[in-house]
Short mmCIF file of C-alpha atoms in Angstrom, two decimals:
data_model
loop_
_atom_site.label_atom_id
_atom_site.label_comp_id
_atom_site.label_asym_id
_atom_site.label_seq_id
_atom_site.Cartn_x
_atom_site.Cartn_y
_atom_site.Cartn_z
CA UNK U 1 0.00 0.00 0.00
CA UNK U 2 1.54 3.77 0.54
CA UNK U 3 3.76 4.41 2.59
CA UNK U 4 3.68 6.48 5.36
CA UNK U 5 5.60 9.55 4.15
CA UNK U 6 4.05 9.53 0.75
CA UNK U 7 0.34 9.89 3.01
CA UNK U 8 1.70 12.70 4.73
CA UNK U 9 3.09 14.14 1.96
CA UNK U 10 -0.69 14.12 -0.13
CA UNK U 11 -2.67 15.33 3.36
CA UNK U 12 -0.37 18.32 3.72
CA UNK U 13 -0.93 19.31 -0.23
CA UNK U 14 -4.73 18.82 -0.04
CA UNK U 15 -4.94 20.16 3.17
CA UNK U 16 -3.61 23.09 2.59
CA UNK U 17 -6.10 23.02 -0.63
CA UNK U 18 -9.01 22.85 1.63
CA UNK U 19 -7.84 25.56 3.40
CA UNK U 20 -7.86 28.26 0.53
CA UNK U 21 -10.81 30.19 0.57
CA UNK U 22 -12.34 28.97 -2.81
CA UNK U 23 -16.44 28.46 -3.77
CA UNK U 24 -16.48 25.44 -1.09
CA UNK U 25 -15.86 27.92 1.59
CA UNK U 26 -18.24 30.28 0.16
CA UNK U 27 -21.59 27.89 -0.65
CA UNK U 28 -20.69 26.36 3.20
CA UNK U 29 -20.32 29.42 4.87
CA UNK U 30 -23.42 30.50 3.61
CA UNK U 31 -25.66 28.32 4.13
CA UNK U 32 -24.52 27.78 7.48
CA UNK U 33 -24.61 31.39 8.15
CA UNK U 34 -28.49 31.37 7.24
CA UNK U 35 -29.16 29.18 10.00
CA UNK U 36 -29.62 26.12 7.45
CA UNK U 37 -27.29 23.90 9.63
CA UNK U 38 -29.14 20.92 8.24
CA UNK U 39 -29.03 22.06 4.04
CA UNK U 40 -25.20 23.11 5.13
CA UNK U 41 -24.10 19.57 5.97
CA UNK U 42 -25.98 18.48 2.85
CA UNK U 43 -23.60 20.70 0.77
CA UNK U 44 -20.50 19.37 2.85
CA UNK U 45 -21.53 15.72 1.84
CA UNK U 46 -22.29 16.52 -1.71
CA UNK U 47 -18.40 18.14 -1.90
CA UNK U 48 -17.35 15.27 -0.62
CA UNK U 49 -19.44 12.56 -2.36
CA UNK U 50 -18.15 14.87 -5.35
CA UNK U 51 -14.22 14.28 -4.40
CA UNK U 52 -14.99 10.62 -3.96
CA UNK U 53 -16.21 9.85 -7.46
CA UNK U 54 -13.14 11.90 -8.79
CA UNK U 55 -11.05 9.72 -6.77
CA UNK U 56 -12.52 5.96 -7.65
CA UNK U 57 -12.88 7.80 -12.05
CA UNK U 58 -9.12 8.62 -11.51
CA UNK U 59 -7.94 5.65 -9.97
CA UNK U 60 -9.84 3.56 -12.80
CA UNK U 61 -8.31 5.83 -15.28
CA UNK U 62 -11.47 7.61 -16.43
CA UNK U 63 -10.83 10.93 -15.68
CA UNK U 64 -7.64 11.07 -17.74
CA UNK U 65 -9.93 10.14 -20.58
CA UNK U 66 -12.25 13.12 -20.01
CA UNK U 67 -8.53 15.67 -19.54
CA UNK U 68 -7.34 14.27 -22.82
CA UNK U 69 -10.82 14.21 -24.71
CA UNK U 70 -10.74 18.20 -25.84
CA UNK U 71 -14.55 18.09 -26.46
CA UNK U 72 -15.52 16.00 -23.00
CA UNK U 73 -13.33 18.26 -21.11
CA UNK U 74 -14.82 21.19 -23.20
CA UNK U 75 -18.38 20.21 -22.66
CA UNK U 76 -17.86 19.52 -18.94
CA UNK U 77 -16.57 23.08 -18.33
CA UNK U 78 -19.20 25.00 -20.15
CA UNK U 79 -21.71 23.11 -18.15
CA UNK U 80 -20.32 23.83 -15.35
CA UNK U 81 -19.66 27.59 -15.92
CA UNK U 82 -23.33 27.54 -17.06
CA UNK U 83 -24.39 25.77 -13.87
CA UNK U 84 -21.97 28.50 -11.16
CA UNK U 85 -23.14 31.73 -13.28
CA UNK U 86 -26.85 30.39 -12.98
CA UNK U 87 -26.43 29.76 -9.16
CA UNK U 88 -24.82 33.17 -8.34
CA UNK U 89 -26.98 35.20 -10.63
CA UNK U 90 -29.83 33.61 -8.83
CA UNK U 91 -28.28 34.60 -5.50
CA UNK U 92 -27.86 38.38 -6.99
CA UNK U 93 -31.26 38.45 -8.25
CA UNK U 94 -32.96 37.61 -5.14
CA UNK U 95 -31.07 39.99 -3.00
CA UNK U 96 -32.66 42.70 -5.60
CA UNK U 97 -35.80 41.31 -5.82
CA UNK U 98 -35.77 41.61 -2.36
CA UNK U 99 -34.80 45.11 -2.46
CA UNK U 100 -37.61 45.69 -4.40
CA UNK U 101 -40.03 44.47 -1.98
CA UNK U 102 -38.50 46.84 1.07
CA UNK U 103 -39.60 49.60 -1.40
CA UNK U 104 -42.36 48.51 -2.28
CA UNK U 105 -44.28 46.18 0.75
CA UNK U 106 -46.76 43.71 -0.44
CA UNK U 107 -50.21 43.65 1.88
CA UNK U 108 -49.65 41.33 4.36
CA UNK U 109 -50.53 37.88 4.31
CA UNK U 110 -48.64 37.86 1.02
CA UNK U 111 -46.79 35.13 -0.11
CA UNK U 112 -43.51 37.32 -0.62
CA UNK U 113 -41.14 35.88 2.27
CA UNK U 114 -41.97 32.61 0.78
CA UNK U 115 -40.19 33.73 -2.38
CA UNK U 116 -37.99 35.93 -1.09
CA UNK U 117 -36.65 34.09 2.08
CA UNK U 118 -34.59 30.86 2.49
CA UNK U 119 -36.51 29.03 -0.10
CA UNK U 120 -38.66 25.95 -0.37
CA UNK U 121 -35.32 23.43 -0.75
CA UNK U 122 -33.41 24.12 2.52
CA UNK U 123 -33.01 20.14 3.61
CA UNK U 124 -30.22 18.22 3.57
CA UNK U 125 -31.07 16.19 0.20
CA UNK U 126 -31.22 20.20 -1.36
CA UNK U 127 -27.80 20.55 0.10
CA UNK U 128 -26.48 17.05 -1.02
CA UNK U 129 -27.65 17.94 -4.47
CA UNK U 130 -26.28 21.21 -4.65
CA UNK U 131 -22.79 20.24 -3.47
CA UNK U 132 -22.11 17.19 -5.64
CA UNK U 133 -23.35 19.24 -8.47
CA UNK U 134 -20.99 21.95 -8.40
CA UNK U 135 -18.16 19.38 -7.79
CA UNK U 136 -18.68 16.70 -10.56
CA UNK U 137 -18.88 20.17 -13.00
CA UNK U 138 -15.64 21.48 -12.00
CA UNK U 139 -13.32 19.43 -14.65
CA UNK U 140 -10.48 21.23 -12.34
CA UNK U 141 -10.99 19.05 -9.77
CA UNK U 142 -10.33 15.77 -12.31
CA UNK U 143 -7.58 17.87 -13.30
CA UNK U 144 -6.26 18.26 -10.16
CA UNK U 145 -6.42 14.34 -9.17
CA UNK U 146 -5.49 13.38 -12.52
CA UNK U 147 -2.17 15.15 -12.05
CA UNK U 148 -1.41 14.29 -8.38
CA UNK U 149 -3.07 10.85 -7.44
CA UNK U 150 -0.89 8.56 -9.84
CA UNK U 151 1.96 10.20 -7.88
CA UNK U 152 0.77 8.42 -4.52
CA UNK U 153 0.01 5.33 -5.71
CA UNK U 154 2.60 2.77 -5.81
CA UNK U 155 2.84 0.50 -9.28
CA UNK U 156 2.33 -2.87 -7.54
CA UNK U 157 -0.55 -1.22 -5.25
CA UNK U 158 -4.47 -1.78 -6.45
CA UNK U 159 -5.19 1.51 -7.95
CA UNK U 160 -8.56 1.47 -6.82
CA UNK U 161 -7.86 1.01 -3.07
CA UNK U 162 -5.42 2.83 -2.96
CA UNK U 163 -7.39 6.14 -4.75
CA UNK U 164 -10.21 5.83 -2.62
CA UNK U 165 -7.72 5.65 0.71
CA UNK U 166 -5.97 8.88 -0.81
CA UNK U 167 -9.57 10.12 -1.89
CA UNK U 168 -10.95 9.22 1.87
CA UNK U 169 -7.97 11.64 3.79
CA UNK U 170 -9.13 14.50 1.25
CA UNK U 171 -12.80 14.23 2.70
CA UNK U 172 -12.03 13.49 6.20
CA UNK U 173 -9.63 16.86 6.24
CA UNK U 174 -12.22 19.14 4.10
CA UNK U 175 -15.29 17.37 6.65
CA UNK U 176 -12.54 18.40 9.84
CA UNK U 177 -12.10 22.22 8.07
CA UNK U 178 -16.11 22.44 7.25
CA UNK U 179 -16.99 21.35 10.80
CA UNK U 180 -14.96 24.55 12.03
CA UNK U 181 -16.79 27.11 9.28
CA UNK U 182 -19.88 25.27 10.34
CA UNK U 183 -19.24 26.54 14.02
CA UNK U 184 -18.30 29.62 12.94
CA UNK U 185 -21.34 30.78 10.90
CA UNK U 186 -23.18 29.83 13.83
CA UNK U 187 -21.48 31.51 16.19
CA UNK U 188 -22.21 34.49 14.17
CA UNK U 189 -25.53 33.45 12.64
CA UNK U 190 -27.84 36.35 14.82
CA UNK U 191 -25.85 38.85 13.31
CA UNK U 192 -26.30 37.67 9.31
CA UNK U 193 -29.55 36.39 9.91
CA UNK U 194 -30.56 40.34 9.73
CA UNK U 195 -31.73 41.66 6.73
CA UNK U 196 -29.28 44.04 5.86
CA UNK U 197 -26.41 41.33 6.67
CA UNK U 198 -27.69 38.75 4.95
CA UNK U 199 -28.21 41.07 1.79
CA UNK U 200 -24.91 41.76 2.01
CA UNK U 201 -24.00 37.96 2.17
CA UNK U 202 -25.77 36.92 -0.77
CA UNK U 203 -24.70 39.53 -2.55
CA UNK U 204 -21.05 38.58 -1.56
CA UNK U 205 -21.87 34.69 -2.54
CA UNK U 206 -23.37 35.16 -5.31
CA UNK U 207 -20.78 37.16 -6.80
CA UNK U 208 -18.02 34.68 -5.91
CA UNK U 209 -19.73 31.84 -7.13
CA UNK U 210 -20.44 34.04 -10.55
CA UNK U 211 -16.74 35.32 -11.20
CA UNK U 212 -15.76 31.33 -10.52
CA UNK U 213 -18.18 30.30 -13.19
CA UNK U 214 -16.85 32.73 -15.76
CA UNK U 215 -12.75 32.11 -14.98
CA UNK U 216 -13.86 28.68 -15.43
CA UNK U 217 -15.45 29.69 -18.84
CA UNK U 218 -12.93 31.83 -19.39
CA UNK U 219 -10.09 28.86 -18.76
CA UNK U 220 -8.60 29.97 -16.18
#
């Protein structure tokens, strides 16, 4: 199997992976921060449900099918682009929408808050969906695995084992790092739960998750 040093050597580099602020960070802190504790942990284990199929694709040597296929890896990013720009414009647009609501109050009684507030999907299946979604479309992330995991796993080792043991310590350090941003957002979840703050975090969210989706259309 791999040895020791080599295991250290792979937690360190995708540890300190997880710990760069990225869209992870931002869709977990988020949803956490909304007081959706339950949808949050769905997102955490569709990330890492996400990072597992990359991990069993690469070890059977699928993914470097899809990273030397020009029109699979082509296709993959524009759906995912698509997919990011969709979900931060939608963030965006109900932060204005809700703007426009403040100015304008509906009678009460209305069914505004329903469309304006957390939304009808906040469970942990929502969250599960979400997550896995905006892994499997991030071709970078097959990238990523495609170039590093063959360097951890030894020639006479099963590939498959050994890719889901090296896939396994990526999830059980980004599960470790979203159980702390988890406990932050709650510790702070009063304060963004107000309107103004939460306006301001959607706003924030929505335009991270946007600019990822077009540098990933972009190619970069």
């Amino acid at each position: 199997m791999i040895a020791m040093d080599a295991l250290w050597a792979f937690a360190l580099m995708v540890g300190l992976l997880t710990l760069t602020p990225g869209l992870d960070t931002a869709l977990i802190l988020r949803t956490a921060a909304l007081g959706n504790r339950r949808r949050a942990w769905g997102v955490v284990l569709g990330i890492q449900s996400g990072t597992l199929v990359w991990g069993v694709l690469t070890s059977l040597g699928i993914t470097a099918l899809l990273t030397t296929s020009h029109l699979a890896y082509e296709t993959l990013r524009w759906a995912g682009a698509a997919y990011l720009v969709w979900m931060g414009g939608r963030l965006l647009w109900a932060t204005w929408r809700r703007d426009a609501v403040d100015e304008h109050p509906e009678p009460t009684g209305s069914d505004t808050e329903d469309k304006t507030g957390k939304g009808t999907d906040d469970t942990l299946l929502g969250g599960w969906r979400q997550g896995l979604a905006t892994n499997l479309l991030n071709p970078k992330m097959g990238a990523f695995y495609v170039a590093v995991l063959p360097q951890f796993i030894p020639a006479d080792a099963s590939h498959l084992a050994a890719g889901v043991l090296l896939a396994g310590v990526h999830i059980l350090l980004a599960v470790i790092w979203a159980c702390a941003l988890i406990t932050l957002a709650q510790v702070f979840r009063d304060r963004l739960q107000r309107p103004s703050a939460r306006r301001v975090l959607d706003r924030l969210t929505g335009t991270v998750i946007a600019a990822f989706g077009l540098r990933l259309a972009l190619g970069e």
